Coordinates of C-alpha atoms in Angstrom, one line a residue:
X276 CA 0.0 0.0 0.0
X277 CA 1.0 3.6 -0.5
X278 CA -0.9 5.1 2.4
X279 CA 0.6 8.5 3.3
X280 CA 2.3 8.9 -0.1
X281 CA 1.8 12.1 -2.1
X282 CA 2.1 11.6 -5.8
X283 CA 1.5 14.1 -8.6
X284 CA 0.5 13.0 -12.1
X285 CA 1.3 15.7 -14.7
X286 CA -0.1 15.5 -18.2
X287 CA -0.1 12.5 -20.5
X288 CA -2.6 10.3 -22.4
X289 CA -5.1 7.6 -21.6
X290 CA -2.3 5.5 -20.0
X291 CA -2.3 8.0 -17.1
X292 CA -5.9 7.2 -16.4
X293 CA -5.0 3.7 -15.4
X294 CA -2.0 4.9 -13.4
X295 CA -4.3 7.3 -11.4
X296 CA -6.7 4.5 -10.7
X297 CA -4.0 2.2 -9.5
X298 CA -2.5 4.9 -7.2
X299 CA -5.9 5.3 -5.6
X300 CA -6.3 1.5 -5.1
X301 CA -3.0 1.6 -3.3
X302 CA -4.3 4.5 -1.1
X303 CA -2.0 7.3 -2.2
X304 CA -2.8 11.0 -2.1
X305 CA -3.0 12.0 -5.8
X306 CA -2.5 15.4 -7.3
X307 CA -3.4 16.1 -10.9
X308 CA -2.3 18.6 -13.5
X309 CA -3.5 18.4 -17.1
X310 CA -6.7 16.5 -16.6
X311 CA -9.3 19.3 -16.4
X312 CA -11.2 18.1 -19.5
X313 CA -12.2 14.8 -17.8
X314 CA -15.2 16.6 -16.3
X315 CA -14.6 15.6 -12.7
X316 CA -13.9 11.9 -13.3
X317 CA -11.5 11.9 -10.4
X318 CA -13.2 13.9 -7.7
X319 CA -11.1 12.3 -5.0
X320 CA -7.9 13.8 -6.5
X321 CA -6.5 17.2 -5.7
X322 CA -5.7 19.7 -8.4
X323 CA -2.0 20.4 -8.4
X324 CA -1.3 24.1 -7.8
X325 CA 2.2 24.9 -9.1
X326 CA 2.3 28.2 -7.2
X327 CA 1.1 26.7 -3.9
X328 CA 2.8 24.7 -1.1
X329 CA 1.8 21.2 -2.4
X330 CA 5.2 20.6 -4.0
X331 CA 6.8 20.5 -0.6
X332 CA 5.0 17.2 0.4
X333 CA 5.4 15.3 -2.9
X334 CA 7.0 11.9 -2.8
X335 CA 6.9 11.4 -6.6
X336 CA 6.1 13.0 -9.9
X337 CA 4.7 11.0 -12.8
X338 CA 5.2 12.5 -16.2
X339 CA 4.0 11.2 -19.6
X340 CA 5.8 8.4 -21.3
X341 CA 7.3 11.0 -23.7
X342 CA 8.5 13.1 -20.8
X343 CA 9.1 16.7 -21.8
X344 CA 10.0 18.5 -25.0
X345 CA 13.3 20.4 -25.4
X346 CA 11.8 23.4 -23.5
X347 CA 10.5 21.4 -20.5
X348 CA 6.9 21.5 -21.7
X349 CA 4.7 18.5 -21.0
X350 CA 2.0 17.1 -23.3
X351 CA -1.5 16.4 -22.1
X352 CA -4.4 15.3 -24.2
X353 CA -6.9 16.2 -21.5
X354 CA -6.1 19.9 -21.3
X355 CA -5.6 23.0 -23.3
X356 CA -3.4 24.5 -20.6
X357 CA 0.4 24.8 -21.0
X358 CA 2.2 22.5 -18.6
X359 CA 5.9 22.9 -18.0
X360 CA 8.6 21.8 -15.6
X361 CA 11.3 24.0 -14.2
X362 CA 14.3 23.3 -12.0
X363 CA 13.1 26.0 -9.6
X364 CA 9.8 24.2 -9.0
X365 CA 11.5 20.8 -8.7
X366 CA 13.7 22.2 -5.9
X367 CA 10.7 22.9 -3.8
X368 CA 9.9 19.2 -3.6
X369 CA 11.4 17.1 -0.9
X370 CA 14.9 15.8 -1.6
X371 CA 13.6 12.2 -1.7
X372 CA 11.0 13.1 -4.4
X373 CA 11.5 10.9 -7.5
X374 CA 10.6 11.8 -11.1
X375 CA 9.1 9.0 -13.2
X376 CA 9.0 9.3 -17.0
X377 CA 9.0 6.9 -19.9
X378 CA 11.7 8.5 -21.9
X379 CA 14.1 11.1 -20.7
X380 CA 15.6 13.6 -23.1
X381 CA 18.6 15.8 -22.3
X382 CA 16.3 18.7 -21.2
X383 CA 14.6 16.5 -18.6
X384 CA 17.9 15.0 -17.4
X385 CA 19.3 18.5 -17.0
X386 CA 16.3 19.7 -15.0
X387 CA 16.5 16.7 -12.7
X388 CA 20.3 17.2 -12.2
X389 CA 19.9 20.9 -11.4
X390 CA 17.2 20.1 -8.8
X391 CA 19.2 17.1 -7.5
X392 CA 16.2 14.8 -7.8
X393 CA 16.3 11.2 -8.9
X394 CA 15.0 10.7 -12.5
X395 CA 13.7 7.2 -13.4
X396 CA 13.3 6.4 -17.1
X397 CA 10.8 3.5 -17.1
X398 CA 11.5 2.5 -20.7
X399 CA 15.1 1.8 -19.8
X400 CA 13.9 -1.0 -17.6
X401 CA 13.8 -4.4 -19.1
X402 CA 10.6 -5.4 -17.4
X403 CA 8.7 -2.4 -18.7
X404 CA 10.1 -2.6 -22.2
X405 CA 9.4 -6.3 -22.6
X406 CA 5.8 -6.1 -21.3
X407 CA 5.3 -3.0 -23.4
X408 CA 6.5 -4.8 -26.5
X409 CA 3.3 -6.9 -26.5
X410 CA 0.8 -4.0 -27.3
X411 CA 3.5 -2.5 -29.6
X412 CA 3.6 -5.7 -31.7
X413 CA -0.2 -5.9 -31.8
X414 CA -0.4 -2.2 -32.9
X415 CA 2.3 -2.7 -35.6
X416 CA 0.4 -5.6 -37.0
X417 CA -2.8 -3.5 -37.0
X418 CA -1.0 -0.7 -38.8
X419 CA 0.5 -3.1 -41.3
X420 CA -3.0 -4.5 -42.2
X421 CA -4.7 -1.2 -42.3
X422 CA -2.2 0.5 -44.7
X423 CA -1.6 -2.2 -47.3
X424 CA -3.7 -4.3 -49.7
X425 CA -1.8 -7.5 -49.4
X426 CA -1.4 -10.1 -46.6
X427 CA 1.4 -10.3 -44.1
X428 CA 1.6 -14.0 -44.8
X429 CA 4.1 -14.5 -47.6
X430 CA 5.4 -10.9 -47.5
X431 CA 9.0 -9.8 -47.1
X432 CA 9.5 -7.9 -43.9
X433 CA 12.7 -6.1 -42.8
X434 CA 12.9 -5.2 -39.1
X435 CA 15.7 -2.8 -38.1
X436 CA 16.9 -3.4 -34.6
X437 CA 17.0 -6.5 -32.4
X438 CA 16.2 -4.9 -29.1
X439 CA 13.3 -5.9 -26.9
X440 CA 10.7 -4.6 -29.3
X441 CA 12.6 -5.8 -32.5
X442 CA 12.9 -9.3 -31.2
X443 CA 9.2 -9.5 -30.4
X444 CA 8.2 -8.1 -33.8
X445 CA 10.5 -10.5 -35.6
X446 CA 8.9 -13.5 -33.9
X447 CA 5.3 -12.3 -34.4
X448 CA 5.7 -11.6 -38.1
X449 CA 7.5 -14.9 -38.6
X450 CA 4.7 -16.7 -36.9
X451 CA 2.2 -14.9 -39.3
X452 CA 4.0 -16.5 -42.2
X453 CA 6.2 -13.5 -43.3
X454 CA 9.7 -13.9 -44.6
X455 CA 11.6 -11.9 -41.9
X456 CA 15.0 -10.3 -42.2
X457 CA 16.4 -8.5 -39.1
X458 CA 18.9 -5.6 -39.2
X459 CA 21.7 -6.0 -36.6
X460 CA 25.0 -4.3 -35.8
X461 CA 27.0 -7.2 -34.3
X462 CA 28.0 -10.8 -34.9
X463 CA 26.1 -11.7 -31.7
X464 CA 23.0 -10.1 -33.1
X465 CA 23.4 -12.1 -36.4
X466 CA 23.9 -15.3 -34.4
X467 CA 20.7 -14.6 -32.4
X468 CA 18.7 -14.0 -35.6
X469 CA 20.1 -17.3 -37.1
X470 CA 19.1 -19.1 -34.0
X471 CA 15.5 -17.7 -34.4
X472 CA 15.5 -19.2 -38.0
X473 CA 15.5 -15.9 -39.8
X474 CA 17.9 -13.9 -42.1
X475 CA 20.0 -11.0 -40.9
X476 CA 21.4 -7.9 -42.5
X477 CA 24.3 -5.8 -41.4
X478 CA 23.1 -2.3 -40.5
X479 CA 26.7 -1.0 -40.6
X480 CA 26.8 -1.3 -44.4
X481 CA 23.2 -0.6 -45.4
X482 CA 24.2 1.5 -48.4
X483 CA 25.5 -1.7 -50.1
X484 CA 22.4 -3.8 -49.5
X485 CA 19.2 -4.4 -51.5
X486 CA 15.9 -3.7 -49.9
X487 CA 13.3 -5.7 -51.8
X488 CA 10.7 -5.8 -49.1
X489 CA 6.9 -5.2 -48.6
X490 CA 7.3 -3.8 -45.0
X491 CA 10.2 -1.9 -43.5
X492 CA 9.8 -1.6 -39.8
X493 CA 12.3 0.6 -37.8
X494 CA 12.8 0.4 -34.1
X495 CA 16.1 2.3 -34.0
X496 CA 16.0 5.9 -32.6
X497 CA 18.5 7.1 -35.1
X498 CA 18.4 8.3 -38.8
X499 CA 18.9 4.8 -40.3
X500 CA 16.2 4.8 -43.0
X501 CA 17.7 7.6 -45.1
X502 CA 17.5 8.5 -48.8
X503 CA 20.1 5.8 -49.7
X504 CA 17.8 3.1 -48.3
X505 CA 14.5 4.6 -49.4
X506 CA 15.6 4.9 -53.0
X507 CA 16.0 1.1 -53.1
X508 CA 12.6 0.3 -51.8
X509 CA 9.8 -0.9 -54.1
X510 CA 7.0 1.7 -54.5
X511 CA 4.4 -0.4 -52.7
X512 CA 6.6 -0.8 -49.5
X513 CA 5.2 0.5 -46.3
X514 CA 7.6 2.1 -43.8
X515 CA 6.5 1.9 -40.1
X516 CA 8.8 3.9 -37.8
X517 CA 8.3 2.9 -34.2
X518 CA 11.2 4.9 -32.9
X519 CA 10.6 7.9 -30.6
X520 CA 10.2 11.3 -32.2
X521 CA 11.6 12.4 -34.7
X522 CA 12.0 8.8 -35.7
X523 CA 14.7 7.2 -37.9
X524 CA 13.2 7.6 -41.4
X525 CA 13.6 10.4 -43.9
X526 CA 9.8 11.1 -44.3
X527 CA 10.4 14.0 -46.7
X528 CA 12.2 11.8 -49.2
X529 CA 9.8 8.9 -48.8
X530 CA 6.9 11.3 -49.7
X531 CA 8.9 12.5 -52.7
X532 CA 9.3 8.9 -53.9
X533 CA 5.6 8.2 -53.2
X534 CA 6.3 5.6 -50.5
X535 CA 4.0 5.6 -47.5
X536 CA 6.0 6.2 -44.3
X537 CA 4.3 6.5 -40.9
X538 CA 5.8 7.6 -37.6
X539 CA 4.0 5.7 -34.9
X540 CA 5.8 6.1 -31.5
X541 CA 3.8 5.3 -28.4
X542 CA 1.7 2.5 -30.0
X543 CA 0.8 0.9 -26.6
X544 CA -0.9 4.2 -25.6
X545 CA -2.9 4.1 -28.9
X546 CA -3.9 0.5 -29.2
X547 CA -4.0 -0.6 -25.6
X548 CA -3.8 2.3 -23.1
X549 CA -5.4 0.3 -20.3
X550 CA -2.9 -2.5 -20.5
X551 CA 0.0 -0.1 -21.1
X552 CA -1.1 2.0 -18.1
X553 CA -1.2 -1.0 -15.8
X554 CA 2.3 -2.0 -16.8
X555 CA 3.7 1.4 -15.9
X556 CA 1.5 1.8 -12.8
X557 CA 2.6 -1.6 -11.3
X558 CA 6.3 -0.7 -11.7
X559 CA 5.8 2.7 -10.1
X560 CA 3.8 1.4 -7.2
X561 CA 6.4 -1.3 -6.5
X562 CA 9.3 1.3 -6.7
X563 CA 7.5 3.6 -4.2
X564 CA 6.9 0.7 -1.9
X565 CA 10.6 -0.3 -2.1
X566 CA 11.6 3.2 -1.2
X567 CA 9.2 3.2 1.7
X568 CA 10.7 0.0 3.1
X569 CA 14.2 1.4 2.7
X570 CA 13.2 4.6 4.6
X571 CA 11.9 2.4 7.5
X572 CA 15.1 0.4 7.8

């Protein structure tokens, strides 16, 4: 239980709804910012007043999966108000106050460092990323079906990256009957792909490779699907970029070539926000409980 804990949930999407519910189940005091359009759905919550004294009793801040932008602004689909985080405000929180986010950019890291508060990037955790790969895979399959006029079965699929999401994607598309090739950067990665019964390609020399595929799925948060790759793709190929913004594909050149390229970060929050929210909420609640036990020791 989180009885006596004070937690602020600031901005976010439908995943945050499940997080708020779970915090209440665990008996935490919950403060909200960026949920004013929910029409009083959480009457037991307290509206977070950034200018008031509430910051001084917070044990944790929960930010959206995307964290903040480069200016410290926080996205929220349930409000029209501007939400932002500053080091000055963070310094008003207790020293033990933790900041939870999905992804931490350099701006958020700098804010936490200036305020000397612990920043926890949930998507860096293996458990969260692996659980999250399940709705990500389902959403990718949904997008693949919606945006093409041919079956996945029998198609040629290239997946760039053999991380936690890439591995789950490769297995799922293989089980659907696709011919899967996985882009890797090491001999160990190539060995793993071979063990999985699939083909590999070396992403360190992509300019020398052919890309005769029906689907090109990128999971790498770097500009890997550039013009040199896109110019080799057949015109019917669908590019699905799952990397965090701005993605890893040259969308301008893809449009110029007439190839459909879609940036779809945060798929779990789109296709299964309840499940994705539970995954995050369970980890946060366990972490807060662990901190509580350590404080009692």
